[in-house]
JSON list of C-alpha atoms in Angstrom, two decimals:
[
{"chain": "A", "resi": 1, "resn": "MET", "atom": "CA", "xyz": [0.15, -0.21, 0.18]},
{"chain": "A", "resi": 2, "resn": "PHE", "atom": "CA", "xyz": [0.93, 3.50, -0.93]},
{"chain": "A", "resi": 3, "resn": "ILE", "atom": "CA", "xyz": [0.35, 6.57, 1.15]},
{"chain": "A", "resi": 4, "resn": "ALA", "atom": "CA", "xyz": [0.73, 10.43, -0.28]},
{"chain": "A", "resi": 5, "resn": "VAL", "atom": "CA", "xyz": [0.52, 12.88, 2.67]},
{"chain": "A", "resi": 6, "resn": "TYR", "atom": "CA", "xyz": [-0.40, 16.28, 1.74]},
{"chain": "A", "resi": 7, "resn": "GLU", "atom": "CA", "xyz": [0.01, 19.76, 3.58]},
{"chain": "A", "resi": 8, "resn": "PHE", "atom": "CA", "xyz": [-2.27, 22.62, 2.43]},
{"chain": "A", "resi": 9, "resn": "GLU", "atom": "CA", "xyz": [-2.31, 26.21, 3.63]},
{"chain": "A", "resi": 10, "resn": "VAL", "atom": "CA", "xyz": [-5.66, 27.75, 3.39]},
{"chain": "A", "resi": 11, "resn": "LYS", "atom": "CA", "xyz": [-6.44, 31.44, 2.95]},
{"chain": "A", "resi": 12, "resn": "GLU", "atom": "CA", "xyz": [-8.01, 32.87, 6.10]},
{"chain": "A", "resi": 13, "resn": "GLY", "atom": "CA", "xyz": [-11.70, 32.64, 5.90]},
{"chain": "A", "resi": 14, "resn": "SER", "atom": "CA", "xyz": [-11.71, 29.84, 3.02]},
{"chain": "A", "resi": 15, "resn": "GLU", "atom": "CA", "xyz": [-11.64, 26.97, 5.48]},
{"chain": "A", "resi": 16, "resn": "ALA", "atom": "CA", "xyz": [-15.21, 25.98, 4.72]},
{"chain": "A", "resi": 17, "resn": "VAL", "atom": "CA", "xyz": [-15.04, 26.02, 1.14]},
{"chain": "A", "resi": 18, "resn": "PHE", "atom": "CA", "xyz": [-11.98, 24.36, 0.99]},
{"chain": "A", "resi": 19, "resn": "ARG", "atom": "CA", "xyz": [-13.04, 21.61, 3.31]},
{"chain": "A", "resi": 20, "resn": "GLU", "atom": "CA", "xyz": [-16.01, 21.18, 1.06]},
{"chain": "A", "resi": 21, "resn": "SER", "atom": "CA", "xyz": [-14.11, 21.15, -2.41]},
{"chain": "A", "resi": 22, "resn": "TRP", "atom": "CA", "xyz": [-11.61, 18.90, -1.01]},
{"chain": "A", "resi": 23, "resn": "LEU", "atom": "CA", "xyz": [-14.29, 16.39, -0.39]},
{"chain": "A", "resi": 24, "resn": "GLU", "atom": "CA", "xyz": [-15.65, 16.48, -3.73]},
{"chain": "A", "resi": 25, "resn": "VAL", "atom": "CA", "xyz": [-12.43, 16.32, -5.48]},
{"chain": "A", "resi": 26, "resn": "THR", "atom": "CA", "xyz": [-11.40, 13.43, -2.99]},
{"chain": "A", "resi": 27, "resn": "LYS", "atom": "CA", "xyz": [-14.69, 11.58, -3.96]},
{"chain": "A", "resi": 28, "resn": "ALA", "atom": "CA", "xyz": [-13.91, 11.65, -7.61]},
{"chain": "A", "resi": 29, "resn": "ILE", "atom": "CA", "xyz": [-10.41, 10.33, -7.28]},
{"chain": "A", "resi": 30, "resn": "TYR", "atom": "CA", "xyz": [-11.70, 7.69, -5.37]},
{"chain": "A", "resi": 31, "resn": "GLN", "atom": "CA", "xyz": [-14.59, 6.74, -7.61]},
{"chain": "A", "resi": 32, "resn": "ARG", "atom": "CA", "xyz": [-12.52, 7.17, -10.81]},
{"chain": "A", "resi": 33, "resn": "CYS", "atom": "CA", "xyz": [-8.93, 6.54, -10.37]},
{"chain": "A", "resi": 34, "resn": "GLY", "atom": "CA", "xyz": [-8.79, 3.64, -8.05]},
{"chain": "A", "resi": 35, "resn": "SER", "atom": "CA", "xyz": [-7.51, 5.41, -4.43]},
{"chain": "A", "resi": 36, "resn": "PHE", "atom": "CA", "xyz": [-8.75, 3.88, -1.28]},
{"chain": "A", "resi": 37, "resn": "GLY", "atom": "CA", "xyz": [-9.86, 7.60, -0.32]},
{"chain": "A", "resi": 38, "resn": "SER", "atom": "CA", "xyz": [-8.18, 10.12, 2.16]},
{"chain": "A", "resi": 39, "resn": "ARG", "atom": "CA", "xyz": [-8.50, 11.86, 5.38]},
{"chain": "A", "resi": 40, "resn": "LEU", "atom": "CA", "xyz": [-8.30, 15.51, 6.20]},
{"chain": "A", "resi": 41, "resn": "HIS", "atom": "CA", "xyz": [-7.05, 16.83, 9.37]},
{"chain": "A", "resi": 42, "resn": "GLN", "atom": "CA", "xyz": [-7.10, 20.37, 11.03]},
{"chain": "A", "resi": 43, "resn": "SER", "atom": "CA", "xyz": [-3.37, 20.77, 12.35]},
{"chain": "A", "resi": 44, "resn": "ASP", "atom": "CA", "xyz": [-2.43, 22.88, 15.39]},
{"chain": "A", "resi": 45, "resn": "VAL", "atom": "CA", "xyz": [-1.26, 25.66, 13.04]},
{"chain": "A", "resi": 46, "resn": "PRO", "atom": "CA", "xyz": [-4.02, 28.23, 12.01]},
{"chain": "A", "resi": 47, "resn": "ASN", "atom": "CA", "xyz": [-5.36, 27.47, 8.60]},
{"chain": "A", "resi": 48, "resn": "VAL", "atom": "CA", "xyz": [-2.95, 24.25, 8.11]},
{"chain": "A", "resi": 49, "resn": "PHE", "atom": "CA", "xyz": [-4.55, 21.17, 6.75]},
{"chain": "A", "resi": 50, "resn": "VAL", "atom": "CA", "xyz": [-2.91, 17.94, 6.33]},
{"chain": "A", "resi": 51, "resn": "GLY", "atom": "CA", "xyz": [-4.38, 15.05, 4.37]},
{"chain": "A", "resi": 52, "resn": "TYR", "atom": "CA", "xyz": [-3.29, 11.45, 3.52]},
{"chain": "A", "resi": 53, "resn": "ALA", "atom": "CA", "xyz": [-4.39, 9.49, 0.76]},
{"chain": "A", "resi": 54, "resn": "GLN", "atom": "CA", "xyz": [-4.32, 5.69, 0.40]},
{"chain": "A", "resi": 55, "resn": "TRP", "atom": "CA", "xyz": [-3.46, 3.67, -2.86]},
{"chain": "A", "resi": 56, "resn": "PRO", "atom": "CA", "xyz": [-3.04, 0.33, -3.70]},
{"chain": "A", "resi": 57, "resn": "SER", "atom": "CA", "xyz": [0.51, 1.06, -5.14]},
{"chain": "A", "resi": 58, "resn": "ARG", "atom": "CA", "xyz": [2.85, 3.90, -5.95]},
{"chain": "A", "resi": 59, "resn": "GLU", "atom": "CA", "xyz": [2.31, 3.02, -9.94]},
{"chain": "A", "resi": 60, "resn": "GLN", "atom": "CA", "xyz": [-1.64, 3.60, -9.60]},
{"chain": "A", "resi": 61, "resn": "TRP", "atom": "CA", "xyz": [-1.07, 6.74, -7.67]},
{"chain": "A", "resi": 62, "resn": "GLU", "atom": "CA", "xyz": [1.26, 8.09, -10.31]},
{"chain": "A", "resi": 63, "resn": "LYS", "atom": "CA", "xyz": [-0.80, 7.42, -13.16]},
{"chain": "A", "resi": 64, "resn": "ASP", "atom": "CA", "xyz": [-2.23, 10.33, -15.15]},
{"chain": "A", "resi": 65, "resn": "HIS", "atom": "CA", "xyz": [-5.83, 10.45, -13.98]},
{"chain": "A", "resi": 66, "resn": "VAL", "atom": "CA", "xyz": [-7.97, 12.17, -16.25]},
{"chain": "A", "resi": 67, "resn": "ILE", "atom": "CA", "xyz": [-11.26, 13.12, -14.70]},
{"chain": "A", "resi": 68, "resn": "SER", "atom": "CA", "xyz": [-13.79, 15.42, -16.87]},
{"chain": "A", "resi": 69, "resn": "ASP", "atom": "CA", "xyz": [-16.56, 15.44, -14.74]},
{"chain": "A", "resi": 70, "resn": "GLU", "atom": "CA", "xyz": [-17.68, 18.77, -14.26]},
{"chain": "A", "resi": 71, "resn": "LEU", "atom": "CA", "xyz": [-18.32, 18.72, -10.60]},
{"chain": "A", "resi": 72, "resn": "TYR", "atom": "CA", "xyz": [-14.87, 17.54, -10.20]},
{"chain": "A", "resi": 73, "resn": "LYS", "atom": "CA", "xyz": [-13.37, 20.38, -12.30]},
{"chain": "A", "resi": 74, "resn": "VAL", "atom": "CA", "xyz": [-15.26, 23.06, -10.50]},
{"chain": "A", "resi": 75, "resn": "SER", "atom": "CA", "xyz": [-14.46, 21.68, -7.23]},
{"chain": "A", "resi": 76, "resn": "ARG", "atom": "CA", "xyz": [-10.72, 21.39, -7.83]},
{"chain": "A", "resi": 77, "resn": "GLN", "atom": "CA", "xyz": [-10.48, 25.21, -9.18]},
{"chain": "A", "resi": 78, "resn": "LYS", "atom": "CA", "xyz": [-12.48, 26.12, -6.02]},
{"chain": "A", "resi": 79, "resn": "MET", "atom": "CA", "xyz": [-10.03, 24.34, -3.61]},
{"chain": "A", "resi": 80, "resn": "HIS", "atom": "CA", "xyz": [-7.14, 25.79, -5.28]},
{"chain": "A", "resi": 81, "resn": "ASP", "atom": "CA", "xyz": [-8.49, 29.23, -5.22]},
{"chain": "A", "resi": 82, "resn": "CYS", "atom": "CA", "xyz": [-8.75, 28.66, -1.17]},
{"chain": "A", "resi": 83, "resn": "LEU", "atom": "CA", "xyz": [-4.93, 27.67, -1.19]},
{"chain": "A", "resi": 84, "resn": "LEU", "atom": "CA", "xyz": [-2.08, 29.81, -0.19]},
{"chain": "A", "resi": 85, "resn": "ARG", "atom": "CA", "xyz": [0.30, 27.02, -0.62]},
{"chain": "A", "resi": 86, "resn": "SER", "atom": "CA", "xyz": [0.06, 22.86, -0.92]},
{"chain": "A", "resi": 87, "resn": "LYS", "atom": "CA", "xyz": [2.81, 20.39, -1.19]},
{"chain": "A", "resi": 88, "resn": "THR", "atom": "CA", "xyz": [3.05, 16.67, -1.26]},
{"chain": "A", "resi": 89, "resn": "ALA", "atom": "CA", "xyz": [4.93, 16.11, 2.07]},
{"chain": "A", "resi": 90, "resn": "TYR", "atom": "CA", "xyz": [5.54, 12.70, 2.03]},
{"chain": "A", "resi": 91, "resn": "LYS", "atom": "CA", "xyz": [5.30, 9.33, -0.32]},
{"chain": "A", "resi": 92, "resn": "LEU", "atom": "CA", "xyz": [5.43, 6.45, 1.85]},
{"chain": "A", "resi": 93, "resn": "GLU", "atom": "CA", "xyz": [5.07, 2.75, 1.48]},
{"chain": "A", "resi": 94, "resn": "VAL", "atom": "CA", "xyz": [3.55, 0.80, 4.30]},
{"chain": "A", "resi": 95, "resn": "CYS", "atom": "CA", "xyz": [5.97, -1.34, 5.85]},
{"chain": "A", "resi": 96, "resn": "ASP", "atom": "CA", "xyz": [4.09, -2.51, 9.01]},
{"chain": "A", "resi": 97, "resn": "ASP", "atom": "CA", "xyz": [0.44, -2.08, 9.63]},
{"chain": "A", "resi": 98, "resn": "TYR", "atom": "CA", "xyz": [-1.54, -2.45, 12.85]},
{"chain": "A", "resi": 99, "resn": "LEU", "atom": "CA", "xyz": [-4.05, 0.31, 12.17]},
{"chain": "A", "resi": 100, "resn": "GLN", "atom": "CA", "xyz": [-7.48, -1.42, 13.22]},
{"chain": "A", "resi": 101, "resn": "PRO", "atom": "CA", "xyz": [-11.01, -0.36, 12.26]},
{"chain": "A", "resi": 102, "resn": "PHE", "atom": "CA", "xyz": [-12.20, -0.68, 15.91]},
{"chain": "A", "resi": 103, "resn": "GLN", "atom": "CA", "xyz": [-11.08, -0.23, 19.35]},
{"chain": "A", "resi": 104, "resn": "ALA", "atom": "CA", "xyz": [-10.30, -3.04, 21.61]},
{"chain": "A", "resi": 105, "resn": "GLN", "atom": "CA", "xyz": [-12.47, -3.87, 24.05]},
{"chain": "A", "resi": 106, "resn": "ALA", "atom": "CA", "xyz": [-10.84, -3.52, 27.84]}
]
């Protein structure tokens, strides 16, 4: 499994639009590009979000994905309009995995 970790610095006051747009973009990538989805986190730094996306492989992530859906295009533009900067902070290969879908019963 491959993980891409992103950092987004959002213009002040644009947080809600960014999050809504991020979700639509992420849904389209999941539905059309073969990802396992993504999570977005608010960091402890104001206006900085961290997202990570899971993919079956680096090769799948690196493919030239063309999405022609109009909602995707509009959402992607809105998302980018909210940004001061963004970057792919890490490209990670999973080497050990003990993340569980449920909390252990004590």
